[in-house]
Coordinates of C-alpha atoms in Angstrom, one line a residue:
Chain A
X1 CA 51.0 21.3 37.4
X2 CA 51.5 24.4 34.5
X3 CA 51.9 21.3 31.7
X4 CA 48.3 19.5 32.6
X5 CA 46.9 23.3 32.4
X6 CA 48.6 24.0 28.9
X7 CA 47.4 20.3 28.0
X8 CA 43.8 21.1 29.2
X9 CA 43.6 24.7 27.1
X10 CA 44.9 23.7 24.3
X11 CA 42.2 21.1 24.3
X12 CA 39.4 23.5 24.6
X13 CA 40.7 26.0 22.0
X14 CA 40.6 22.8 19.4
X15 CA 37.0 22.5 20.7
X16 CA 36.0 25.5 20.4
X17 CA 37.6 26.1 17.2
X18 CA 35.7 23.4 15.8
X19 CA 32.4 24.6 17.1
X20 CA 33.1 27.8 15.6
X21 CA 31.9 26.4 11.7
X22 CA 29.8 23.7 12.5
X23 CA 27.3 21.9 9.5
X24 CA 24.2 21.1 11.1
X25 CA 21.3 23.4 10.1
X26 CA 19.2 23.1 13.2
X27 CA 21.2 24.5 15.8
X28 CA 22.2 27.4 13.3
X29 CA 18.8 28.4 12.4
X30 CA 17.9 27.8 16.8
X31 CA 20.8 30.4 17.0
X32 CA 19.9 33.1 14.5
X33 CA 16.1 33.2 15.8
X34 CA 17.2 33.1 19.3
X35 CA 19.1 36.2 18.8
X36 CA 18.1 38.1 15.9
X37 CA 20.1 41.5 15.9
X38 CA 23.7 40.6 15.9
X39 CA 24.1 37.0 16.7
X40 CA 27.7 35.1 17.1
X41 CA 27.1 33.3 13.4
X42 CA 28.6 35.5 10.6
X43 CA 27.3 33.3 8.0
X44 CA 23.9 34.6 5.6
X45 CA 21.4 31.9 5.1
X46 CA 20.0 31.5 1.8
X47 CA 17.4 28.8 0.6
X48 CA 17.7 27.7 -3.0
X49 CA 14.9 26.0 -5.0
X50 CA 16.5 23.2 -7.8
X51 CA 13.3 23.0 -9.6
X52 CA 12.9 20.1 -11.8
X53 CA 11.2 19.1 -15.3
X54 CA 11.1 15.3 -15.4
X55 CA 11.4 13.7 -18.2
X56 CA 8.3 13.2 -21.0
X57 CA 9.3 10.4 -22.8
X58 CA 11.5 7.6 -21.9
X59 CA 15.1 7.1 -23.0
X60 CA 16.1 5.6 -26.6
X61 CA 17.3 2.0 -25.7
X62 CA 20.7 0.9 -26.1
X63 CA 21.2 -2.2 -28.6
X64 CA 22.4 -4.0 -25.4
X65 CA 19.2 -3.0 -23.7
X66 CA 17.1 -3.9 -26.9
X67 CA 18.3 -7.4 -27.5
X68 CA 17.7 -8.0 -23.5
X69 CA 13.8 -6.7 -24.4
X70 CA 13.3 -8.5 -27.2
X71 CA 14.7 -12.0 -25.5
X72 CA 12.5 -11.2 -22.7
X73 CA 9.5 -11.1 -24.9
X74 CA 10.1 -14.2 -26.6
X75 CA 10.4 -15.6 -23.0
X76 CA 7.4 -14.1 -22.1
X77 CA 5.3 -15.3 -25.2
X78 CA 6.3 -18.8 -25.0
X79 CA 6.2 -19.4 -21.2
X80 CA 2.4 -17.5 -21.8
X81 CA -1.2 -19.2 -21.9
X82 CA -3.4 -18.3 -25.2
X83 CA -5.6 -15.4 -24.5
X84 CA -9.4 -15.6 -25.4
X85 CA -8.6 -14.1 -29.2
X86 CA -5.5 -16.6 -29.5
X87 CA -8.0 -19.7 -28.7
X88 CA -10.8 -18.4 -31.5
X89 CA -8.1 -17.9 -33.8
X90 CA -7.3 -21.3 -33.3
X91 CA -11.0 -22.7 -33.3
X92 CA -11.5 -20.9 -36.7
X93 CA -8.7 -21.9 -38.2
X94 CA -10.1 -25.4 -37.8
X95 CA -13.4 -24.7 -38.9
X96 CA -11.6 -22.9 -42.3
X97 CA -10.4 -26.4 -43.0
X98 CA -13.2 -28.5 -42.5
X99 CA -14.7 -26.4 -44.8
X100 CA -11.8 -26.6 -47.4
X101 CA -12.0 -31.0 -47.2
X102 CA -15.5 -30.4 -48.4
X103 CA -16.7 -33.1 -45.6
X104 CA -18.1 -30.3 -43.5
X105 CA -21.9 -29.3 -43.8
X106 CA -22.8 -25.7 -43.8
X107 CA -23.4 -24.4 -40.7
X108 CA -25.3 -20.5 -40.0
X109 CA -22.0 -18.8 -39.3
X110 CA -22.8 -16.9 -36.1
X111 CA -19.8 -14.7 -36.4
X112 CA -19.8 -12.3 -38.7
X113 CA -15.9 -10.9 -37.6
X114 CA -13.3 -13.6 -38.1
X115 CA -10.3 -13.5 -36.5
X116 CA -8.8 -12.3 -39.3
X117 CA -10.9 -9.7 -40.6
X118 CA -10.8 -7.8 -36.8
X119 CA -7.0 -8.3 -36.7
X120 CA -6.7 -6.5 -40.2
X121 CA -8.2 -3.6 -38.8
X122 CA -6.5 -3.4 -36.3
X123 CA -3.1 -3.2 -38.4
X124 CA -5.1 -0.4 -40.3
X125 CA -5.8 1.7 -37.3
X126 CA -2.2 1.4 -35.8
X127 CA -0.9 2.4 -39.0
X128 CA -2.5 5.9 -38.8
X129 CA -1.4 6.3 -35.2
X130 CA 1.7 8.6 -35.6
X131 CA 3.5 8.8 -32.1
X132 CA 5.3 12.6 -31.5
X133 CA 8.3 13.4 -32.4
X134 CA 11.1 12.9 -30.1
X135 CA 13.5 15.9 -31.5
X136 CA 11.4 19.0 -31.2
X137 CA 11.4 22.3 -32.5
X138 CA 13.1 23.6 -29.9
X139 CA 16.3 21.2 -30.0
X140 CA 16.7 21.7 -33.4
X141 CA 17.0 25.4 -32.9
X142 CA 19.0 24.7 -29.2
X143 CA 16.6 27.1 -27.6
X144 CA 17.9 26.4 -24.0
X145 CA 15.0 29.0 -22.0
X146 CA 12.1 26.7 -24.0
X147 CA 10.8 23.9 -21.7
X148 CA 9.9 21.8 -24.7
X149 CA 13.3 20.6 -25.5
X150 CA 14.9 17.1 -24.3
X151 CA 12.1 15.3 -23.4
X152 CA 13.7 12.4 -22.4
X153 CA 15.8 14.6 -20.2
X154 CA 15.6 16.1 -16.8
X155 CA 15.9 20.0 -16.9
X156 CA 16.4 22.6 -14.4
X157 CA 16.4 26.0 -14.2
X158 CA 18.5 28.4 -13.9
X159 CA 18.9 32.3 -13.2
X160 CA 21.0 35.1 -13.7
X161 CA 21.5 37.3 -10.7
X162 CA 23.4 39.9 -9.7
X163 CA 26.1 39.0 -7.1
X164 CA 27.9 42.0 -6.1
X165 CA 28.9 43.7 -9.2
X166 CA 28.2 40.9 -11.6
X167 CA 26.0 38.6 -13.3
X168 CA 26.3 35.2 -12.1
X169 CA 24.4 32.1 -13.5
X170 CA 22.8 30.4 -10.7
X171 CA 19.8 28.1 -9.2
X172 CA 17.1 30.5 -7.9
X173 CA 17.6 31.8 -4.0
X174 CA 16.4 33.5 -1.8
X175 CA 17.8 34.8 1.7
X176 CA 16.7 33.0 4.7
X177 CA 13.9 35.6 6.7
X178 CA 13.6 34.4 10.8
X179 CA 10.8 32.6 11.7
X180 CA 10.2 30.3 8.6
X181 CA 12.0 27.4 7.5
X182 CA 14.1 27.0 5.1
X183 CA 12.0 24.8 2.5
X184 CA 9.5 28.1 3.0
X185 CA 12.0 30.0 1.9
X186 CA 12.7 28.2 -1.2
X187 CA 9.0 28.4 -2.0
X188 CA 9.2 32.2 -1.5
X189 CA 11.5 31.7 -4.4
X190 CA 9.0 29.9 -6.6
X191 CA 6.1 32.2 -6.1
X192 CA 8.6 35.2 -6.8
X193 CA 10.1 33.5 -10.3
X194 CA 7.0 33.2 -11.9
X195 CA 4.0 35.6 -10.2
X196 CA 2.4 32.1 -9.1
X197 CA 2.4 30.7 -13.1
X198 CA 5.0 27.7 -12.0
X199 CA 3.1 25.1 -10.1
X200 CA 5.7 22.3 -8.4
X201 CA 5.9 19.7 -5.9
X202 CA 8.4 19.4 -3.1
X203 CA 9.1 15.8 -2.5
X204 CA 10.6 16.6 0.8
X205 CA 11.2 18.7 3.7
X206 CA 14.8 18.0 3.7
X207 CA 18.0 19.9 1.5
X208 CA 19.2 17.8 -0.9
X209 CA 22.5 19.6 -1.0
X210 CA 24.4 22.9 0.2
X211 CA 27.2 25.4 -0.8
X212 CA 29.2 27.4 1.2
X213 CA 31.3 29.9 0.3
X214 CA 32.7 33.1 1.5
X215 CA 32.3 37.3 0.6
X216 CA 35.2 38.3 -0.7
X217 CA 37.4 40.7 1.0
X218 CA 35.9 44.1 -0.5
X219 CA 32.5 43.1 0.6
X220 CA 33.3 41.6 3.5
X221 CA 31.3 43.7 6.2
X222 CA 31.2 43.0 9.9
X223 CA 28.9 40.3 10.8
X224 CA 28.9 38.4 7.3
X225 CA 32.3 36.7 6.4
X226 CA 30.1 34.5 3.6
X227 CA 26.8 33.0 2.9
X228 CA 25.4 29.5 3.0
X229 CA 23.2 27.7 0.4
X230 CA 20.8 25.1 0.8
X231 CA 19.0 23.4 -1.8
X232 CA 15.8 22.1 -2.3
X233 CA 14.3 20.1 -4.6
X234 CA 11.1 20.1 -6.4
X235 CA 9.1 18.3 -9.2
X236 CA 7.2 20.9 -12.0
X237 CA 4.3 19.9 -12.4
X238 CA 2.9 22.3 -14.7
X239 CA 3.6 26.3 -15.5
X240 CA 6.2 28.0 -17.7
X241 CA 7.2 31.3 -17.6
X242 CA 5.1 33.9 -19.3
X243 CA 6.8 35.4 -22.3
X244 CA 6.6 38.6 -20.6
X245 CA 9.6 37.8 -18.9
X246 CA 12.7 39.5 -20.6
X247 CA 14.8 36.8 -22.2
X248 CA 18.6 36.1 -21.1
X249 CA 17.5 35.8 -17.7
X250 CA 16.4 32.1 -17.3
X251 CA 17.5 29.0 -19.2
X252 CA 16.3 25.2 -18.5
X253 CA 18.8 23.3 -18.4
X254 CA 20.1 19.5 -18.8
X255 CA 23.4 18.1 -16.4
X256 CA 25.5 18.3 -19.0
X257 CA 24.6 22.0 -19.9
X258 CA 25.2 23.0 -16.5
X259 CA 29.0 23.1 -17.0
X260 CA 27.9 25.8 -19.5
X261 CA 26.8 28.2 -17.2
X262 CA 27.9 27.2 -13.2
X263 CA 30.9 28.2 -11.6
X264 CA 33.1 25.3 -11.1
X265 CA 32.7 24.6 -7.6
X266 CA 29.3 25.3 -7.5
X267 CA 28.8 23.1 -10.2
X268 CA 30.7 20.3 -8.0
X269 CA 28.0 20.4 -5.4
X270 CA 25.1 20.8 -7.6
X271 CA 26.1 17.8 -9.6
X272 CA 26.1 15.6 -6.0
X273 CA 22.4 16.0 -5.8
X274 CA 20.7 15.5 -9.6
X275 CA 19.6 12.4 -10.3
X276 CA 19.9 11.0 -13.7
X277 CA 18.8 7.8 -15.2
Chain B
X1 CA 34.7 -62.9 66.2
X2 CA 35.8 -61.9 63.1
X3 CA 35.1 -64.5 60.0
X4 CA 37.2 -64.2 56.7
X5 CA 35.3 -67.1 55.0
X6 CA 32.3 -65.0 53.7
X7 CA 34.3 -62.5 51.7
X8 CA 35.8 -64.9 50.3
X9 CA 32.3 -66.5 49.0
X10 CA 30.8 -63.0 47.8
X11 CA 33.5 -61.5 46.2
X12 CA 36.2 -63.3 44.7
X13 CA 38.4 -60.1 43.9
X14 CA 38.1 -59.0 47.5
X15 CA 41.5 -60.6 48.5
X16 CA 43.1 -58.5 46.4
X17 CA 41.4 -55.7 47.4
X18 CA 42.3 -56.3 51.0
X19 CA 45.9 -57.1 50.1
X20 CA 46.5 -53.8 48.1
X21 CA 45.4 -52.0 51.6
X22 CA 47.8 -50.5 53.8
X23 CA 46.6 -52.2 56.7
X24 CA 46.5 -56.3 57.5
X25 CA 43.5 -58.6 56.0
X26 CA 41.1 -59.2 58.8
X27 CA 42.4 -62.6 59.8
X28 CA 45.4 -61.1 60.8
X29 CA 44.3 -58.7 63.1
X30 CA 44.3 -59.7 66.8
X31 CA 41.0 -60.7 68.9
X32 CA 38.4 -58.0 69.3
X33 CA 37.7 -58.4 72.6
X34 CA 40.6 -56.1 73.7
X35 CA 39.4 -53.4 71.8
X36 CA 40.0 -51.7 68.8
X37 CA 41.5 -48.0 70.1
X38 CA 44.9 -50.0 71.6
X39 CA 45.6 -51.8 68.6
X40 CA 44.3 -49.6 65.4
X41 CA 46.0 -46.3 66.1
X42 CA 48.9 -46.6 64.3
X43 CA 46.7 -47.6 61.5
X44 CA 44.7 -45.3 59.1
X45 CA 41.6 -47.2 58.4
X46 CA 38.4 -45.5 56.3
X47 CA 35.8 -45.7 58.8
X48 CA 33.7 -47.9 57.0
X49 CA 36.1 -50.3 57.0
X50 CA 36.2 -50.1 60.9
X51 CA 32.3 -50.5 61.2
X52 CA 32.5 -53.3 59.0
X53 CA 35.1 -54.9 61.5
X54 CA 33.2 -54.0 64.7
X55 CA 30.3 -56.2 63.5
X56 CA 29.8 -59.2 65.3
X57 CA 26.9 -60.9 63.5
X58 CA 27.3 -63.0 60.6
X59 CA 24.7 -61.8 58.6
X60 CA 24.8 -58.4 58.9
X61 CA 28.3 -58.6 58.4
X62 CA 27.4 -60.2 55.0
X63 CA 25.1 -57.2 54.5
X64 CA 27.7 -54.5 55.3
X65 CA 30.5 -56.3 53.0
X66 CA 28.1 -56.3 50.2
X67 CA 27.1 -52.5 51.2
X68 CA 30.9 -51.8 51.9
X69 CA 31.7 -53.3 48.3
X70 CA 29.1 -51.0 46.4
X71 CA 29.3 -48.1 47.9
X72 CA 33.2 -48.2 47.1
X73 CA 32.3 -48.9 43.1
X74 CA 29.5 -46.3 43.0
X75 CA 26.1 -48.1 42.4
X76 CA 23.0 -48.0 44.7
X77 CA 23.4 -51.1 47.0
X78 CA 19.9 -51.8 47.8
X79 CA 19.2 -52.8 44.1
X80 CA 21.4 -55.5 43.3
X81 CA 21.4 -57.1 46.8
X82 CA 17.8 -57.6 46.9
X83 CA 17.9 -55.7 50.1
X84 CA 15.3 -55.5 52.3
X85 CA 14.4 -52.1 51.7
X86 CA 12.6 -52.3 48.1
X87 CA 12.6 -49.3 46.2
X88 CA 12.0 -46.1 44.9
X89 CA 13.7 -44.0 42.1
X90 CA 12.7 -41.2 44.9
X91 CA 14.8 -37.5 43.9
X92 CA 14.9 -35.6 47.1
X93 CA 15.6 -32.4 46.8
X94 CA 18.6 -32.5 49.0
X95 CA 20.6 -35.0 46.9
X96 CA 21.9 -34.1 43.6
X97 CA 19.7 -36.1 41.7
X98 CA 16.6 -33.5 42.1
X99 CA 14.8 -32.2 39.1
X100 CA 16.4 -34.9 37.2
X101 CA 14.3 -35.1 34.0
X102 CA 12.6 -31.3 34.3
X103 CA 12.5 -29.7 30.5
X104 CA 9.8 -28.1 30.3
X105 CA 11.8 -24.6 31.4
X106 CA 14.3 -24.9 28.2
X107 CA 11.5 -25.4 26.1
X108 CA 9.9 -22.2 24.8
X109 CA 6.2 -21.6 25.1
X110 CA 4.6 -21.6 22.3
X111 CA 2.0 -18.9 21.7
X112 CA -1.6 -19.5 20.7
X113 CA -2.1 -19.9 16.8
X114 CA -4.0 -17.1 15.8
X115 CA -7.3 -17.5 13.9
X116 CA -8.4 -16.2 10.8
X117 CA -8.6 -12.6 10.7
X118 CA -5.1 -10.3 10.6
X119 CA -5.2 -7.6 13.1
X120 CA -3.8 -4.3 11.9
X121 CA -0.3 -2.7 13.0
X122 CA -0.4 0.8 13.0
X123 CA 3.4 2.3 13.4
X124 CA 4.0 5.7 14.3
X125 CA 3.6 8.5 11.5
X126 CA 5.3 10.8 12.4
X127 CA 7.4 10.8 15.5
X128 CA 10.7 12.1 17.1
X129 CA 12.8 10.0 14.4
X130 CA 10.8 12.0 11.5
X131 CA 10.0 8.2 10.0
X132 CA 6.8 7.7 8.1
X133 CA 4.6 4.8 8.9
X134 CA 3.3 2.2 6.3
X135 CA 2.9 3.5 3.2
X136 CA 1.3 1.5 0.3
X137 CA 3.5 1.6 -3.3
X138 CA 0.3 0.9 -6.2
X139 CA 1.9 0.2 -9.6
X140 CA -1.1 0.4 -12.1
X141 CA -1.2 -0.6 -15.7
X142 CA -2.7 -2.4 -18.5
X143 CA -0.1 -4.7 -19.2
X144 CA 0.4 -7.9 -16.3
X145 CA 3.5 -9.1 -17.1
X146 CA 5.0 -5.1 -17.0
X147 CA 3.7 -4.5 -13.6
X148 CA 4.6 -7.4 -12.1
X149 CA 8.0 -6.7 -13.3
X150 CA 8.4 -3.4 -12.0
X151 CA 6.9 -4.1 -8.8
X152 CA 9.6 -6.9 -8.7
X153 CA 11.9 -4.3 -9.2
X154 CA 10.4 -2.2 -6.3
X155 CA 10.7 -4.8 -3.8
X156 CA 14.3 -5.1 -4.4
X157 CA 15.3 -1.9 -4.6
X158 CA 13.3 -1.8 -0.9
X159 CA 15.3 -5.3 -0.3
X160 CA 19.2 -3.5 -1.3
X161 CA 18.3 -0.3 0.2
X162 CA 17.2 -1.6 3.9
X163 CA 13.8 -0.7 3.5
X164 CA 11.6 -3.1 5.4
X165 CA 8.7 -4.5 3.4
X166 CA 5.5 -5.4 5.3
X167 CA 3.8 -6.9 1.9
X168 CA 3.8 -7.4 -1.7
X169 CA 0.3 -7.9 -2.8
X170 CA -1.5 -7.7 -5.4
X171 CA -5.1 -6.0 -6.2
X172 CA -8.2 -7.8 -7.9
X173 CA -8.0 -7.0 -11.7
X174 CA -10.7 -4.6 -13.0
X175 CA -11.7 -5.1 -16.7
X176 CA -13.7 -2.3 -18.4
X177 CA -15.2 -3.0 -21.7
X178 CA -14.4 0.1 -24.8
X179 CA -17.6 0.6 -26.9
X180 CA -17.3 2.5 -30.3
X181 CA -20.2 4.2 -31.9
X182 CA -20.3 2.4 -35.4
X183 CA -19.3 4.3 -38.6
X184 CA -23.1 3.4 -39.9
X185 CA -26.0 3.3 -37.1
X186 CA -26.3 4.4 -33.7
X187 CA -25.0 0.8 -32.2
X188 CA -22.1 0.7 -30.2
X189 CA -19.6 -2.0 -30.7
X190 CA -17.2 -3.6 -28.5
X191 CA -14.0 -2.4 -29.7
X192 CA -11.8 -3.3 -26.8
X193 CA -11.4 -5.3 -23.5
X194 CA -9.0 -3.5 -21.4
X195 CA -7.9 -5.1 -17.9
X196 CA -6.1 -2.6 -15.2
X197 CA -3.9 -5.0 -13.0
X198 CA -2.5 -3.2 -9.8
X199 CA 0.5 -4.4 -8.0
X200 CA 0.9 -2.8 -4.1
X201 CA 4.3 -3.1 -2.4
X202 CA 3.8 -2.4 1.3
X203 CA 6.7 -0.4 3.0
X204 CA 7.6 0.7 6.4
X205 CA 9.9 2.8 8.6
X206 CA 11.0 5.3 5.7
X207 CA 12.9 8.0 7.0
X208 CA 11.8 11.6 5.7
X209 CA 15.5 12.3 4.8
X210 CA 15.9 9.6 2.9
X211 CA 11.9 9.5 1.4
X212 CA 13.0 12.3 -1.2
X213 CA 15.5 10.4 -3.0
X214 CA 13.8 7.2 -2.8
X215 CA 10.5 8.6 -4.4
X216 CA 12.5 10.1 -6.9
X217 CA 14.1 6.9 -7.9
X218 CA 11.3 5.3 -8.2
X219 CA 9.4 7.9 -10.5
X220 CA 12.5 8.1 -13.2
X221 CA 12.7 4.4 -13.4
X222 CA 8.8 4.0 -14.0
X223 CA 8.6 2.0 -17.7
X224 CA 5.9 3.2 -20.2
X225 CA 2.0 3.1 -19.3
X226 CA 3.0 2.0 -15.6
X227 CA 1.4 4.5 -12.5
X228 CA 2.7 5.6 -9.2
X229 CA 0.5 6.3 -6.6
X230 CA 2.1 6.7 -2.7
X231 CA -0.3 6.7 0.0
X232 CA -0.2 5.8 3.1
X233 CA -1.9 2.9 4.3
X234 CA -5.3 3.4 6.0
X235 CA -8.0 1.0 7.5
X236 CA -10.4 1.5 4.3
X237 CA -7.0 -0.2 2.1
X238 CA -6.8 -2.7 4.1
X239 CA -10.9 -3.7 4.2
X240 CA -11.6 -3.3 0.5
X241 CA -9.0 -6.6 -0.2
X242 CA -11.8 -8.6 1.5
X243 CA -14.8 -9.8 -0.6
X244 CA -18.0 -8.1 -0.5
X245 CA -20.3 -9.7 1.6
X246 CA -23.7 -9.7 0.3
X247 CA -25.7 -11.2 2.7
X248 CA -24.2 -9.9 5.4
X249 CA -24.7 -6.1 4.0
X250 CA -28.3 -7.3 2.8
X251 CA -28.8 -8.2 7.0
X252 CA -27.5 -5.0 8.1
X253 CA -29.6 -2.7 5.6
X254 CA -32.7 -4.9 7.2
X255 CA -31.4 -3.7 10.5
X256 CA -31.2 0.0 9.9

């Protein structure tokens, strides 16, 4: 009789032990709004936003990749139909030698624009076209807060807060308020940053990723053994910040820069979620 | 009284049969007249057997040996006899035999072919699973053989990634003439023909979680001077792939 008792209680402690830090964000946030004073969780919610400038221009090819391109053009060209300008090409180079064999009567030519003549303007116009440069201003210098830098690059941003006593590097939060959800909270975030300048688009209403971690022991108070993070992620569309804003306190940067500024493990869990190609 | 030269006319292998039996041949057994309890007890006769021997008429007993003999190999005596009683392939449902030939119940029914005109689906937007309904992927640029390639790639990204696809279509192509204003004089001259080709890959049962990373996919792997557009699929994107009906519109504007 006492060993099926122990059996059964020892049972329920694992249980229970297991509820105690649990992952899913539903019945967490269900808990904190049910009880808002001084519910069981000792965890602080905070919504982070991982805001996102995609890329301007596309990636240099590889020689690998180049080769592949230029094979599949050749395929493409010689599997293709003539266009309309490919079949008066043709026709005209015919007519030029009729004319040439001196057996061909001389016709009104109707055309005015051979082939020819439009396809050398052509060449002339594309020559004046300069394209932009790739390697701005900004790289050259390595101005990391400019948003005009790595174009072919994702680039995020990131903040430096105070976190206790010190200055930490880290992707805009904000603490969790009852009665909004989370991805609200992260636009909170936005709006704060920039005064309403930074204009992005949330893709989702899901987190793409999370961070725990936990006070330590000096500021440890009753009631808040650590804090949670969630992030969210959103698309700039347009918006920088104003130069107003003192420098030192923002950068944007690329996923190898991050190592720069991120705490190790934080780094770990922000590197699960960015996506690049 | 009991006559042994018939079986031996019908049946030639009937001696054996009746000397492989545990009882004497019929021209050994005693006269009838005494009856057959006395004198068969000791023996274990099949009771056709017995009716057979109780038979007094010739005939008949010619019948019953021929009966006797087919009903012990299995086949339908009547037939082969040329019996009296002509017949019938008749199943009744007592025997075993009934519903012999039925198929029609393993065969599924087939459903009506359905005539022109496709009737839309709609799924659910948004319900308890959080899944978004169909949603219409246009690719748009000025290049063919680049959107077609892309869109390829879309469908089998949707293919690896479990993502059914409802359609892969592709739009009428839209051609729009560039005019310059000449150097010298006011004409304008064709400069350029440009034709937009649009590629839509239809998609359904997205889940919301996973919508995030799959748009986001898509929009970093988008090639030069292709366009995104995600919409969800409504009834006016699914009537302007038909033709414009002139006559039809010229009818109702007579009407109203």
């Amino acid at each position: 009789m006492a060993a099926p008792t122990r059996r059964t209680v020892l049972g329920l402690a694992r249980c229970w032990r297991r509820f105690e830090s649990p992952w899913s964000l539903g019945s967490r946030s269900l808990t904190l709004a049910a009880a808002p004073s001084n519910s069981a969780s000792p965890w602080r919610l905070l919504g982070a936003l991982c805001l996102q400038r995609p890329p301007l221009v596309s990636k240099q090819l590889t020689p690998m990749q180049e080769e592949m391109a230029a094979l599949l053009q050749q395929m493409e060209i010689e599997r293709s139909l003539y266009s309309d300008h490919e079949l008066r090409a043709l026709d005209e180079a015919e007519q030029l030698e009729k004319k040439k064999s001196d057996l061909y009567e001389e016709k009104d030519e109707k055309n005015i624009l051979l082939v020819q003549d439009l396809e050398d303007m052509w060449e002339q116009k594309f020559l004046q076209f300069k394209p932009g440069a790739r390697i701005t201003d900004a790289d050259v210098k390595n101005d990391r807060s400019s948003l005009h830098r790595k174009l072919d690059r994702n680039l995020i941003l990131l903040v430096k807060d105070k976190l206790g006593d010190q200055d930490v590097w880290m992707l805009p939060q904000a603490e969790w308020q009852p009665g909004e959800t989370l991805r609200q909270t992260a636009e909170r975030t936005l709006a704060t940053l920039s005064e309403n300048n930074l204009e992005a688009k949330f893709l989702g209403n899901a987190p793409c990723g999370h961070y725990k971690f936990k006070f330590p022991q000096a500021v440890r108070a009753e009631g808040s053994l650590g804090a949670k993070i969630f992030f969210f992620k959103a698309l700039l569309l347009t918006g920088d910040f104003s130069p107003a804003v003192e420098k030192g306190r923002h950068v944007w940067a690329s996923k190898e820069e991050l190592g720069d500024y991120l705490k190790p493990k934080y780094l770990a869990q922000v590197r699960r979620f960015l996506l690049d190609l | 009284t009991v006559a042994c030269q018939p079986s031996l006319s019908i049946e030639f292998s009937r001696q054996e049969y009746w000397s492989g039996l545990p009882f004497p041949s019929p021209g050994d057994l005693p006269d009838r007249k005494e009856g057959p309890s006395k004198d068969f007890q000791g023996l274990k006769l099949p009771l056709l057997l017995w009716q057979v021997l109780c038979l007094k008429n010739d005939t008949i007993f010619k019948q019953a040996f021929s009966l006797l003999r087919f009903r012990t190999s299995g086949e339908n005596p009547v037939y082969s006899a040329g019996g009296i009683l002509l017949t019938t392939s008749r199943h009744y449902r007592s025997k075993p035999t009934h519903g012999i030939g039925r198929y029609k119940h393993l065969v599924k029914p087939e459903e009506p072919k359905k005539k022109k005109g496709k009737v839309e689906i709609r799924a659910i937007n948004v319900g308890t699973d959080y899944e978004y309904g169909t949603l219409n992927i246009h690719l748009i640029a000025y290049d063919m053989a680049l959107t077609e390639s892309y869109a390829q790639y879309v469908h089998n990204l949707c293919n690896h990634l479990s993502i059914k696809v409802e359609e892969s279509y592709a739009m009428p192509t839209k051609t729009m003439e560039v005019l310059q204003l000449q150097d010298q004089g006011n004409k304008m001259l064709l400069d350029s023909v440009l034709t937009t080709h649009e590629r839509v890959v239809q998609i359904s049962g997205l889940n919301a979680t996973f919508a995030e990373i799959f748009l986001e996919i898509i929009q970093s792997n988008l090639p030069e001077g292709v366009k995104l557009s995600v919409r969800e699929h409504t009834e006016e994107d699914f009537k302007g792939r038909f033709k414009a009906r002139p006559e039809l519109e010229e009818l109702l504007a007579k009407l109203n």
